[in-house]
Amino acid sequence: MKQVQTEIMADIRQIYGRNQAEKRQISGRYFINILKKYGRNMAGLL
């Protein structure tokens, strides 16, 4: 579980930059991509 959360945050930082990721400002489109990549349960980690 923790490993998946780390991977999600790494993906977010890669796209939005560290500060944006820490503020958890995620666009709707990217959030949908998270759902597709990790599944609905994994998206709950955000």
Coordinates of N, CA and C in Angstrom, one line a residue:
M1 N 0.8 -1.2 0.0 CA 0.0 0.0 0.0 C 0.9 1.3 0.0
K2 N 1.8 1.3 0.9 CA 2.7 2.5 1.0 C 3.5 2.7 -0.2
Q3 N 4.0 1.6 -0.8 CA 4.8 1.7 -2.1 C 3.9 2.3 -3.2
V4 N 2.7 1.9 -3.3 CA 1.8 2.5 -4.3 C 1.6 4.0 -4.1
Q5 N 1.4 4.4 -2.9 CA 1.2 5.8 -2.6 C 2.4 6.6 -3.0
T6 N 3.6 6.0 -2.7 CA 4.9 6.7 -3.1 C 5.0 6.8 -4.6
E7 N 4.6 5.8 -5.3 CA 4.6 5.9 -6.8 C 3.6 6.9 -7.3
I8 N 2.5 7.0 -6.7 CA 1.5 8.0 -7.1 C 2.0 9.4 -6.9
M9 N 2.6 9.7 -5.7 CA 3.1 11.0 -5.4 C 4.3 11.3 -6.4
A10 N 5.1 10.3 -6.7 CA 6.2 10.5 -7.6 C 5.7 10.9 -9.0
D11 N 4.6 10.3 -9.4 CA 4.0 10.6 -10.7 C 3.5 12.1 -10.7
I12 N 2.8 12.4 -9.6 CA 2.3 13.8 -9.5 C 3.4 14.8 -9.5
R13 N 4.5 14.6 -8.8 CA 5.6 15.5 -8.8 C 6.2 15.7 -10.2
Q14 N 6.3 14.5 -10.9 CA 6.9 14.6 -12.2 C 6.1 15.5 -13.1
I15 N 4.8 15.5 -13.0 CA 4.0 16.4 -13.9 C 3.8 17.8 -13.3
Y16 N 3.6 17.9 -12.1 CA 3.2 19.2 -11.5 C 4.3 19.9 -10.8
G17 N 5.4 19.2 -10.5 CA 6.4 19.8 -9.7 C 6.2 19.5 -8.2
R18 N 7.3 19.6 -7.4 CA 7.2 19.2 -6.0 C 6.2 20.1 -5.2
N19 N 6.2 21.4 -5.4 CA 5.3 22.2 -4.6 C 3.8 21.9 -4.9
Q20 N 3.5 21.8 -6.2 CA 2.1 21.5 -6.5 C 1.7 20.2 -6.0
A21 N 2.6 19.2 -6.0 CA 2.2 17.9 -5.5 C 2.0 17.9 -4.0
E22 N 2.8 18.7 -3.3 CA 2.6 18.7 -1.8 C 1.3 19.4 -1.4
K23 N 0.9 20.4 -2.3 CA -0.4 21.0 -2.0 C -1.5 20.2 -2.5
R24 N -1.2 19.1 -3.2 CA -2.2 18.1 -3.7 C -3.2 18.8 -4.7
Q25 N -2.7 19.7 -5.5 CA -3.6 20.4 -6.5 C -3.5 19.5 -7.8
I26 N -4.5 18.7 -7.9 CA -4.5 17.7 -9.0 C -5.7 18.1 -10.0
S27 N -5.4 18.1 -11.3 CA -6.4 18.4 -12.2 C -7.4 17.2 -12.3
G28 N -8.6 17.4 -12.7 CA -9.5 16.4 -12.9 C -9.1 15.3 -13.9
R29 N -8.5 15.8 -15.0 CA -8.0 14.9 -16.0 C -6.9 13.9 -15.5
Y30 N -6.0 14.5 -14.7 CA -4.9 13.6 -14.2 C -5.4 12.7 -13.1
F31 N -6.4 13.1 -12.4 CA -7.0 12.3 -11.4 C -7.7 11.1 -12.0
I32 N -8.3 11.3 -13.2 CA -8.9 10.2 -13.9 C -7.9 9.2 -14.3
N33 N -6.7 9.7 -14.8 CA -5.6 8.9 -15.2 C -5.1 8.0 -14.0
I34 N -5.1 8.6 -12.8 CA -4.7 7.9 -11.6 C -5.7 6.8 -11.3
L35 N -7.0 7.0 -11.5 CA -8.0 6.0 -11.3 C -7.8 4.8 -12.3
K36 N -7.5 5.2 -13.5 CA -7.2 4.1 -14.5 C -6.0 3.3 -14.2
K37 N -4.9 4.0 -13.7 CA -3.6 3.4 -13.5 C -3.6 2.5 -12.3
Y38 N -4.2 3.0 -11.2 CA -4.1 2.3 -9.9 C -5.4 1.7 -9.4
G39 N -6.5 2.1 -10.0 CA -7.8 1.6 -9.6 C -8.4 2.5 -8.6
R40 N -9.7 2.4 -8.4 CA -10.5 3.3 -7.5 C -10.0 3.3 -6.1
N41 N -9.6 2.1 -5.5 CA -9.2 2.0 -4.2 C -7.8 2.7 -4.0
M42 N -6.9 2.6 -4.9 CA -5.6 3.2 -4.8 C -5.8 4.8 -4.9
A43 N -6.7 5.3 -5.7 CA -6.9 6.7 -5.8 C -7.3 7.3 -4.4
G44 N -7.9 6.5 -3.6 CA -8.3 7.0 -2.2 C -7.1 7.3 -1.4
L45 N -5.9 6.9 -1.8 CA -4.7 7.2 -1.0 C -4.4 8.7 -1.1
L46 N -4.8 9.3 -2.2 CA -4.5 10.7 -2.4 C -5.3 11.6 -1.4

